[in-house]
Each structure stands twice: as structure tokens, then as C-alpha cells.
Short mmCIF file of C-alpha atoms in Angstrom, two decimals:
data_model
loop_
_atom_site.label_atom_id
_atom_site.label_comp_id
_atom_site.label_asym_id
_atom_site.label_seq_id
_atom_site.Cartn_x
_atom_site.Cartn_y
_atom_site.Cartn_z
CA UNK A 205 -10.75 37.33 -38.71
CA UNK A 206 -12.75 40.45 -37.44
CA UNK A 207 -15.43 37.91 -37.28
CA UNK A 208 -13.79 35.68 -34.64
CA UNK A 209 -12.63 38.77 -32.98
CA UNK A 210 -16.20 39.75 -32.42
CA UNK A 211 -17.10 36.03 -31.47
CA UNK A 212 -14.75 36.59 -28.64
CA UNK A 213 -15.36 39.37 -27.19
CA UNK A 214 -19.10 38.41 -27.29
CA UNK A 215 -18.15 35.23 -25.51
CA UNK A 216 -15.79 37.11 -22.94
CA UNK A 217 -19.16 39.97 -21.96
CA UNK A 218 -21.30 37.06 -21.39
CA UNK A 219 -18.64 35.84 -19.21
CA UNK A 220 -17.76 38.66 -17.09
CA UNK A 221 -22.28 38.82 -17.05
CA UNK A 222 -22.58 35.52 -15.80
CA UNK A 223 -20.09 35.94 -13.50
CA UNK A 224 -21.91 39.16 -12.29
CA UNK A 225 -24.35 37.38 -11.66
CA UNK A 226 -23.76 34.22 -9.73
CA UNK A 227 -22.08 36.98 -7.39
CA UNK A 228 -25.19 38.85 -6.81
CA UNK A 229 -27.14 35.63 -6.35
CA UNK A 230 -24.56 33.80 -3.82
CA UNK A 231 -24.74 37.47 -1.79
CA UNK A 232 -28.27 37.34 -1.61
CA UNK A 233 -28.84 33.56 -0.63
CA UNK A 234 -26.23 33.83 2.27
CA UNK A 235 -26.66 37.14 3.19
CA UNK A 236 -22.88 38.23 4.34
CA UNK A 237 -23.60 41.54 2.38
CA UNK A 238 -25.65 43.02 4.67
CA UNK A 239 -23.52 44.18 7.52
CA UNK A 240 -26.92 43.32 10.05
CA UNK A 241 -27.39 40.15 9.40
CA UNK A 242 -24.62 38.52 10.92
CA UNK A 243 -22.77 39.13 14.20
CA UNK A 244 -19.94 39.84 14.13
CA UNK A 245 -16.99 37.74 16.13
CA UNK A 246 -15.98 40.69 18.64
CA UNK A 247 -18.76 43.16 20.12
CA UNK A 248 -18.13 46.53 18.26
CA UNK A 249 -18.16 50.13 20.30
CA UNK A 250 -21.60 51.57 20.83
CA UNK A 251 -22.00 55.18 18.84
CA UNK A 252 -21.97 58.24 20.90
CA UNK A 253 -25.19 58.39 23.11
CA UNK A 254 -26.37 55.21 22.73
CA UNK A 255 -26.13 52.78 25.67
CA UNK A 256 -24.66 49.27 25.24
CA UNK A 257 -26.61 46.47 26.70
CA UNK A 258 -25.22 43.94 29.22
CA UNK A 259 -25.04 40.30 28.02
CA UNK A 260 -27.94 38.50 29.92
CA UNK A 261 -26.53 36.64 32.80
CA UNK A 262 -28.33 33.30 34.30
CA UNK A 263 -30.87 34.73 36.89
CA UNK A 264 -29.54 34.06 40.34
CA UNK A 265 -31.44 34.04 43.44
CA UNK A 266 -31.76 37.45 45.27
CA UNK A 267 -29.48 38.28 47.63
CA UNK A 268 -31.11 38.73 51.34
CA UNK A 269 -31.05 41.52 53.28
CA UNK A 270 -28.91 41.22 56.76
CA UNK A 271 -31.20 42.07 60.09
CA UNK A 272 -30.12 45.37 60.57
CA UNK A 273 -33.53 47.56 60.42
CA UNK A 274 -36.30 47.32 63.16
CA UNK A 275 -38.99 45.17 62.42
CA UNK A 276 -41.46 47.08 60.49
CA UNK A 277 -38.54 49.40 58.84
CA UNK A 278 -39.13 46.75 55.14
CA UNK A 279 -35.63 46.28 55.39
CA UNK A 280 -34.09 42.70 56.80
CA UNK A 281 -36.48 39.64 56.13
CA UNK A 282 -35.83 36.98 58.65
CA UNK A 283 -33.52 34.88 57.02
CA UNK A 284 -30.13 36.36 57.01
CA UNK A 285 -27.19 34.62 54.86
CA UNK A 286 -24.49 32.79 57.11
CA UNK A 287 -22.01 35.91 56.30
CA UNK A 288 -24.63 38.38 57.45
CA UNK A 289 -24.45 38.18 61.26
CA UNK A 290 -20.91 38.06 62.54
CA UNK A 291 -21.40 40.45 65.60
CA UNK A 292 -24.44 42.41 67.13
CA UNK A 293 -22.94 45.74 66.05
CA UNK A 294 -21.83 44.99 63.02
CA UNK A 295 -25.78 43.92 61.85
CA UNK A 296 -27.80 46.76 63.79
CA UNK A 297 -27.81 45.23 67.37
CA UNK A 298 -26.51 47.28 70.65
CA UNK A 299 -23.13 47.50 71.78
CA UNK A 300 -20.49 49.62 73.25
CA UNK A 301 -20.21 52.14 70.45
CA UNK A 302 -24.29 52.55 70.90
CA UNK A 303 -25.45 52.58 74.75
CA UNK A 304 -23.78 54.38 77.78
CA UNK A 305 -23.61 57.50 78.67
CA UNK A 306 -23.25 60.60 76.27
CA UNK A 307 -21.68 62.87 78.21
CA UNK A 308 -18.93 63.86 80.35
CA UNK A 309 -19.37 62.80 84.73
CA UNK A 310 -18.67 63.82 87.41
CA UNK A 311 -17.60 61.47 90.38
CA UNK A 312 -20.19 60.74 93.12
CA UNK A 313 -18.82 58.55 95.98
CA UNK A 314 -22.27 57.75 96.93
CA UNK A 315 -22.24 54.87 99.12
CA UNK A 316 -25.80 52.80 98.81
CA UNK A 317 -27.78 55.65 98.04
CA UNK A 318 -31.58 55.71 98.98
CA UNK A 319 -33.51 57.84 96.73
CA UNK A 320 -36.83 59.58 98.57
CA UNK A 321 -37.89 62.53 96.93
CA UNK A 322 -40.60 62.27 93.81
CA UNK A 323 -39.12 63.28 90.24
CA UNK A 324 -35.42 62.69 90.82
CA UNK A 325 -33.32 63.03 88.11
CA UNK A 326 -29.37 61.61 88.44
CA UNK A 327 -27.13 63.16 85.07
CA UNK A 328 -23.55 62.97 84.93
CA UNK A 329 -22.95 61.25 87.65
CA UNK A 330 -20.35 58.56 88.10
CA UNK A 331 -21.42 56.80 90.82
CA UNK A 332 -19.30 54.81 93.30
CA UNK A 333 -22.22 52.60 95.26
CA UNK A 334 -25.71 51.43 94.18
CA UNK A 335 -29.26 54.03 94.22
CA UNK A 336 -32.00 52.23 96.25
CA UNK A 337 -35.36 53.86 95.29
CA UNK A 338 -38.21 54.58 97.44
CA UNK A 339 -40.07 57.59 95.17
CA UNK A 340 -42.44 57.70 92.07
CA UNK A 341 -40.99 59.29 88.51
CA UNK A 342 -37.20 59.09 89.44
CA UNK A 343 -34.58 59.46 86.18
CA UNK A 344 -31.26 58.24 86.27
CA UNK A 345 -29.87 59.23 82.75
CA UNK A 346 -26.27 59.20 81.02
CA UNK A 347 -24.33 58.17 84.04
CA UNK A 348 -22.14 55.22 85.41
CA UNK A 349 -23.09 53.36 88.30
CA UNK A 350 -20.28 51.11 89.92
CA UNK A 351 -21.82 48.43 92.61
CA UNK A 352 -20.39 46.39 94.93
CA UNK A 353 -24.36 45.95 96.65
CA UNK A 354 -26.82 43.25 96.59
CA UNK A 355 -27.81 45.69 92.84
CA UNK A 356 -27.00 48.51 91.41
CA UNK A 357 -30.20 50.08 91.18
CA UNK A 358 -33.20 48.86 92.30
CA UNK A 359 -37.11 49.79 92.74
CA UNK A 360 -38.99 49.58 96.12
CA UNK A 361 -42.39 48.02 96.40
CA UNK A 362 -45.46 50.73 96.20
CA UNK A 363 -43.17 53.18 93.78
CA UNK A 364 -43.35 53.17 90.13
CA UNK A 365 -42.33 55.61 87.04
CA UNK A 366 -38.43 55.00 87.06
CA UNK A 367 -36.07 55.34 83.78
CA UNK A 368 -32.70 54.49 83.48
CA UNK A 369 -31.50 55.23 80.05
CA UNK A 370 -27.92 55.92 78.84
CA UNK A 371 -26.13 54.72 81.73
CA UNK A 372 -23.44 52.28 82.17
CA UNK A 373 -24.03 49.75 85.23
CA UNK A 374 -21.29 47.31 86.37
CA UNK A 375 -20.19 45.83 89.65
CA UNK A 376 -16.89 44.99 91.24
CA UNK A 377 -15.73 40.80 90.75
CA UNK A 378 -15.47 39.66 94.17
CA UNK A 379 -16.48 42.47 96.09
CA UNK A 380 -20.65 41.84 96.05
CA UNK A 381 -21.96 40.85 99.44
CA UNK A 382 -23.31 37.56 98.44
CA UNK A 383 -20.09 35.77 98.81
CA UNK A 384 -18.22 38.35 96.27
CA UNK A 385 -21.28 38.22 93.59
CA UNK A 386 -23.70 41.13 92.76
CA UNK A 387 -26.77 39.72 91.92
CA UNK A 388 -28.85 42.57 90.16
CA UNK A 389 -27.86 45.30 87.31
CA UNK A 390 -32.04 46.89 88.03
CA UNK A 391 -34.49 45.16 89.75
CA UNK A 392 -37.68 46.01 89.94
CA UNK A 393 -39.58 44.81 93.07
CA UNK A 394 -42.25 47.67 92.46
CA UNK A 395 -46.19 47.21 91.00
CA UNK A 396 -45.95 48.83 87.79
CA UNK A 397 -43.73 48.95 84.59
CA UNK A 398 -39.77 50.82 84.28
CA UNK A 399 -38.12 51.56 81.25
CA UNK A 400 -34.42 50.67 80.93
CA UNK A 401 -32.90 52.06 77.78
CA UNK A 402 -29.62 52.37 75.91
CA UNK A 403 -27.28 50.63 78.63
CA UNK A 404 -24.38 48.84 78.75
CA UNK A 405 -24.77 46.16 81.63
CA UNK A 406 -21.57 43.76 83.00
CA UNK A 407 -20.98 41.45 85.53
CA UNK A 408 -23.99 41.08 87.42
CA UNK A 409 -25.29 37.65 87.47
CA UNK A 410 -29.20 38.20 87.19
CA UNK A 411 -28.93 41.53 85.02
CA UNK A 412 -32.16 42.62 84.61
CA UNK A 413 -34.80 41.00 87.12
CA UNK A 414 -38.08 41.95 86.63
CA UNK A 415 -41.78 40.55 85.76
CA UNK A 416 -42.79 43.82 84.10
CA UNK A 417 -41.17 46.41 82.19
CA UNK A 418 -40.05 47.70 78.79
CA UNK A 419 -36.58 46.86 78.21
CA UNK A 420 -34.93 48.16 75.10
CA UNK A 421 -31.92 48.62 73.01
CA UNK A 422 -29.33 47.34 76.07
CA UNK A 423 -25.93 45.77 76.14
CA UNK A 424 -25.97 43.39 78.53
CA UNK A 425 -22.44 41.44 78.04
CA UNK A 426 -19.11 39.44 80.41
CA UNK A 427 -21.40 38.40 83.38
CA UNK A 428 -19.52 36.87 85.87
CA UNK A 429 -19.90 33.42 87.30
CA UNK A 430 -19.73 33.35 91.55
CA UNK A 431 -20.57 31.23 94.08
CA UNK A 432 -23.61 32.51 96.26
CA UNK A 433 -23.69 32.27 100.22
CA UNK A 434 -25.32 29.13 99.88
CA UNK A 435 -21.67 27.49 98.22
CA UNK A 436 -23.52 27.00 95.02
CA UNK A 437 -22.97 28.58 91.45
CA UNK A 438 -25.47 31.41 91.12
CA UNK A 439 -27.81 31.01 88.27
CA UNK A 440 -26.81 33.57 85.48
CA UNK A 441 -29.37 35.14 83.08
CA UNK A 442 -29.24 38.37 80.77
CA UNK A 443 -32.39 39.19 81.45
CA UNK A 444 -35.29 37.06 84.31
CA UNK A 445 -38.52 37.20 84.86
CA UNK A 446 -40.06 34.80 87.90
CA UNK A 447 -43.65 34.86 86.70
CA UNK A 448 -46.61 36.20 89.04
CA UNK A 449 -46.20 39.63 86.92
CA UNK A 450 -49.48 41.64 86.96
CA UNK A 451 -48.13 44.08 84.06
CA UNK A 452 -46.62 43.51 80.43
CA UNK A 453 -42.38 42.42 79.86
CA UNK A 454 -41.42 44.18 76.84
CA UNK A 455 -37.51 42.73 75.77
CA UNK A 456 -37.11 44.19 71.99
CA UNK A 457 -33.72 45.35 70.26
CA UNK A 458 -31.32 44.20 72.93
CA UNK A 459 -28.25 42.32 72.69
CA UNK A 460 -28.23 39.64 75.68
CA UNK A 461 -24.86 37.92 75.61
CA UNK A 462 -24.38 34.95 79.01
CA UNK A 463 -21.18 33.65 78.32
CA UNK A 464 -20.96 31.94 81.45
CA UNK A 465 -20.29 27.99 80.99
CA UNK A 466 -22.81 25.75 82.01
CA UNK A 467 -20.88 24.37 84.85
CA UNK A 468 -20.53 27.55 86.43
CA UNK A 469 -24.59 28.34 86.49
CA UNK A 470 -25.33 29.53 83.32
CA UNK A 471 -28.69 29.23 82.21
CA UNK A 472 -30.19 31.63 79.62
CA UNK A 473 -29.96 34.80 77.90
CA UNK A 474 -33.44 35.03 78.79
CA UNK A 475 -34.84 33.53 81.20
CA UNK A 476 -38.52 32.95 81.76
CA UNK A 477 -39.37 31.26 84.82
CA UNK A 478 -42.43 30.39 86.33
CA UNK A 479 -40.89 30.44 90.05
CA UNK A 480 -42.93 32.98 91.93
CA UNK A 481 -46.05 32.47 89.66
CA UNK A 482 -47.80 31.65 86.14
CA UNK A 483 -45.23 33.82 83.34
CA UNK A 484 -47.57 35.82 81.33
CA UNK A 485 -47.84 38.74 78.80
CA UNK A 486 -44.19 38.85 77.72
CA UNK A 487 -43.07 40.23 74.31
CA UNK A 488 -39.28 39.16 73.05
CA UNK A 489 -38.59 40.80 70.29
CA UNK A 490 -35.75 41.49 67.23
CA UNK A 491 -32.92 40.92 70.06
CA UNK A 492 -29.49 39.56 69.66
CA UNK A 493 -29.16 36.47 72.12
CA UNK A 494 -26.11 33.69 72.97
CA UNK A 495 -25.03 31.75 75.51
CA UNK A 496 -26.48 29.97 77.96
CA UNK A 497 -27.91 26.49 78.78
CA UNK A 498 -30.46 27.55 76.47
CA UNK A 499 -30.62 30.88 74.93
CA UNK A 500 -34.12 31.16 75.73
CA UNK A 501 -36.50 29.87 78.79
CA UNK A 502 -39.98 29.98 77.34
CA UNK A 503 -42.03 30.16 80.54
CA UNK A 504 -43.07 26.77 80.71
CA UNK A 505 -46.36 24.41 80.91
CA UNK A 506 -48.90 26.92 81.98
CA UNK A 507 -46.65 30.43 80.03
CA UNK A 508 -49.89 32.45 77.69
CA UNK A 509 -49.41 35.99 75.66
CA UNK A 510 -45.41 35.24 74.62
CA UNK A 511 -44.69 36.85 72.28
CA UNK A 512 -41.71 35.67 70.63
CA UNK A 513 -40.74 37.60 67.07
CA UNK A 514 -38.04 38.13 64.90
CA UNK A 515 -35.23 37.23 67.08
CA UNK A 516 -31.17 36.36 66.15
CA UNK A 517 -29.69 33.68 67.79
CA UNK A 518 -26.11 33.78 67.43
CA UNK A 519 -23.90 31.00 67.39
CA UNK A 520 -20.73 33.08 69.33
CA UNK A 521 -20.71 30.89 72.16
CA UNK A 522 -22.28 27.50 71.51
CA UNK A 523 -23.35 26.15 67.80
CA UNK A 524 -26.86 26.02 69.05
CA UNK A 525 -26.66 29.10 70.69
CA UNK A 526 -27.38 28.03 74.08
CA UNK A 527 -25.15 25.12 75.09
CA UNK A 528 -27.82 22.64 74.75
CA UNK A 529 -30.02 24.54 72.20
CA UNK A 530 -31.72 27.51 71.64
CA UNK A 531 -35.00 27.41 73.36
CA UNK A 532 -36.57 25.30 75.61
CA UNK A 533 -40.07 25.20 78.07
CA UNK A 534 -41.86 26.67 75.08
CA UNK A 535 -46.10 25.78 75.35
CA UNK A 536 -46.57 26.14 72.05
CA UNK A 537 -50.52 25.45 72.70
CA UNK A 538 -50.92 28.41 75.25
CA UNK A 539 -52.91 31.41 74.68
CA UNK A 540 -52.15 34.24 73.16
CA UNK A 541 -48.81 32.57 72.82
CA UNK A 542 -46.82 33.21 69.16
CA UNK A 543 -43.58 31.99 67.92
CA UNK A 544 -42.35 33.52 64.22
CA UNK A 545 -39.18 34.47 62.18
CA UNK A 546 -36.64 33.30 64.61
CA UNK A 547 -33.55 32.29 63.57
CA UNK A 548 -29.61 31.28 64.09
CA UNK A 549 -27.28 34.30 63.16
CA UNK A 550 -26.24 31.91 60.01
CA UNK A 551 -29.92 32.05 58.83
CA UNK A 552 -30.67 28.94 59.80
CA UNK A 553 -34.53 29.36 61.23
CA UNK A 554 -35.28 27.81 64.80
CA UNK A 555 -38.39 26.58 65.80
CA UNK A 556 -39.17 24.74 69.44
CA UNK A 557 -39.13 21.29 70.50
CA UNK A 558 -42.21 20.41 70.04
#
């Protein structure tokens, strides 16, 4: 009897040994007692200190930057995404939040003003009439000019050296002398370059006329459509240039809106014509442009040195910017003559006809 007892209990050790066993070996083959080796089915808290990292996502293309900075600034690259470019203020361009005057004026019923005297400087003013200027070095600076003349303020031949920066130029609808129309926001009939800066330009039809000067960070916006004294529509540009031009034409960091329709004379945001002579030496650069038969004259057959970089052409007006495209009389083969990172406000890029 004790023997059997002993017999059993041997038998029931082994047992519970085996058993033991088989445990330890199952453990080790699938490894489930080692709290690393598996994951486990929810992600657990990170310990104090330690930072938790970020599931890796599917790379995705980098986003692009919109065209807000100057070129040069290694901000915008020249393709912007369709959502980037709504409005010129809204990605960096001029508007009427940034040009103008800055400070308070003072009312000047000036009549058609001719300016004489060497060094000249108009501030503050808020001028009823147009300045006519026969003198070198003349300033007209943070001040409102309202024309109903053939400009608002315009350069004599033999004078150079004039500035108008921070000013607000507009004209009267129906009041110009060439059948209602005012023809010119500046003009420059003079031999050497002006600097127009930092205004906000309506109405006129031929805003800024001029083969040379350096025109920069403007507004130019609502021209008006007339009928000249000759019982046609008057050709309507942001910004022309008639060729013959002994000096440079510098247009960068405008915005150059012509909403005028095509039936009414419009014809370009800018305009470069070779009218008067051969258009040469002409840099258009990182400006906002619409509107238009074509947003952009290119100077035509015989055009060298254009300079044409970095531009937005915005699709406010027409789909192709101008109403039948967004450049056109581009020579492509001409000296000196360089077309590069243009494109449509939706990012699309634009290249000439060819």
C-alpha cells in the first residue's frame, strides 16, 4: 500500500515536471513572454520625457510657396497652386491698402498747374487740376491729384529728374477734354528716366505713357472706356510704351488691372508698341497683370533687351488673362530678349506663341 502511494506521487511530480516544462518551451518558441516582442493591439502612453513618434505617413509632394516675396527674397518659386493667387493683395502685389498717400492734405484748387522752378517738391496736397512740368528734379510725393486735363501730370521735353511716389492720381468720367476722356495718369515726353512709385492710378485710359522710366510697386485699376474726338474707342493700356526710347523701361512689382472690354478699346495691361520707333531695353518684372486683348504686347518683329521675368497673370477678367490670351507680338529670337517663370495666377505657366 505505502508502495503504491509512493508510485503515485512519483508519477504525479513527473507530471506537474513535464508539464513545467512544455510551458517553458511553448513560451520560448512563440515568444508572447517577452513583453517586446510583440506589439501590442493599441499604442501604449509614452513614459515621462520621452517623445512619442508619429506613424510614418505616405510622402506627399511639397507644398509650393504662393508669389508673395520679391524675386530674389528665396521665398515664392514660380509656380503657385490654383488656391494661391486669388487677388493681388492678398499674394504680395499692390493695392489700395499699400500705395497712396500717407498722410493727411490739404486742398489745392490748382487749375492746370505749370511747374517752373528746379527742385520742386508738392506734399500734402490735394490737388484739384493737373501739374504740367517744365523744371529738372521736381517731387510730387503723398498727395492726390484730381484731373479733368489732357493728364494729370506730365513731363516737358528737355527736363528730367521727376518722382511721383505715394500719390493718388485719378480723373473725372466725362469731364477730360478729349471728348470727356483723360488720356494720361504721367506722361513722360522728356529725354531721360522718372520714377513713379507707390500709386494708386484710375480712370485714365493710357495710364502710364512713357518709353523710359522705372515704374514700381503701382495700382493702376477701373480705367474707363471713352470715345476720343475722333468718334472712336480710345485704346486703353495700364501701362504704354511707343518704342523710339533712348533710355531703359523698368515695370517690376506693379499690379496693372484693364478691365475694359474689348469692344470698348481695350488692349493690354501692358502695352509695348513699336509706333513711334523700334521698342527696346524694357524690363517687366514680378507684376500682377489682367485684362485686356492681351495682357501683354511684346514689342513686336524687330523688339531686343525684353526682359520679361517672373510675372502673374491672373485670370480675374478673362480665363486667359487677356481676352484673347496672355501675350502676344513676342520675338522670341531678338537680342538680348528673355522670357522665364511666367505664369497664370492658378499656376499654370505661360509661354508665347511661338
Amino acid at each position: 500500500m505505502l508502495r503504491n502511494r509512493r508510485r503515485l506521487v512519483a508519477w504525479l511530480l513527473a507530471g506537474v515536471v513535464l508539464a513545467v516544462v512544455l510551458t517553458l518551451y511553448d513560451a520560448d518558441r512563440t515568444g508572447v513572454s517577452d513583453p517586446k516582442a510583440a506589439p501590442s493591439a493599441a499604442p501604449s502612453a509614452a513614459l515621462p520625457g520621452t517623445a512619442t513618434p508619429a506613424p510614418t505617413a505616405t510622402p506627399s509632394p511639397s507644398a509650393t510657396p504662393s508669389p508673395t516675396a520679391p524675386p530674389g527674397a528665396g521665398g515664392p518659386s514660380p509656380s503657385a497652386s490654383a488656391t494661391a493667387c486669388t487677388s493681388p493683395g492678398t499674394c504680395g502685389y499692390p493695392d489700395a491698402n499699400s500705395t497712396g498717400p500717407r498722410i493727411a492734405l490739404e486742398r489745392h484748387d490748382t487749375g492746370n498747374m505749370s511747374i517752373k522752378k528746379d527742385g520742386t517738391v508738392i506734399k500734402g496736397w490735394d490737388i484739384r487740376g493737373s501739374l504740367d512740368v517744365y523744371a529738372n528734379d521736381v517731387t510730387i510725393i503723398d498727395s492726390r491729384i484730381t484731373s479733368t486735363n489732357w493728364w494729370g501730370v506730365n513731363l516737358r521735353p528737355g527736363f528730367s529728374g521727376l518722382k511721383v511716389l505715394h500719390t493718388t492720381i485719378t480723373a473725372v468720367p466725362g469731364k477730360g477734354p478729349d471728348n470727356g476722356g483723360v488720356n494720361y495718369a504721367v506722361s513722360n515726353m522728356g529725354g531721360s528716366s522718372i520714377e513713379v512709385g507707390w500709386c494708386d492710378i484710375s480712370v485714365f485710359g493710357n495710364a502710364l505713357s512713357m518709353g523710359q522710366g522705372d515704374l514700381h510697386d503701382n495700382y493702376v485699376h477701373d480705367l474707363v472706356a471713352f470715345r476720343n474726338q475722333g468718334g472712336e474707342w480710345q485704346h486703353i493700356d495700364a501701362v504704354i510704351s511707343g518704342g523710339g526710347n533712348k533710355g531703359r523701361l523698368t515695370i517690376r512689382h506693379n499690379t496693372l488691372l484693364n478691365s475694359t472690354p474689348v469692344d470698348k478699346g481695350a488692349t493690354a495691361a501692358v502695352g509695348l508698341f513699336a509706333d513711334t520707333g523700334v521698342v527696346s531695353s524694357v524690363v517687366v518684372e514680378d507684376n500682377w497683370l489682367a485684362g485686356g486683348a492681351y495682357a501683354l504686347y511684346g514689342g513686336g518683329p524687330g523688339a531686343t533687351g525684353i526682359q520679361v521675368t517672373g510675372n502673374v497673370f491672373s485670370t480675374q477678367y478673362h480665363p486667359a488673362s487677356g481676352a484673347y490670351g496672355p501675350v502676344t507680338a513676342w520675338n522670341a529670337g531678338g537680342a538680348g530678349n528673355v522670357w522665364k517663370d511666367n505664369r497664370m495666377s492658378d499656376g499654370r505657366p505661360v509661354e508665347p506663341a511661338t
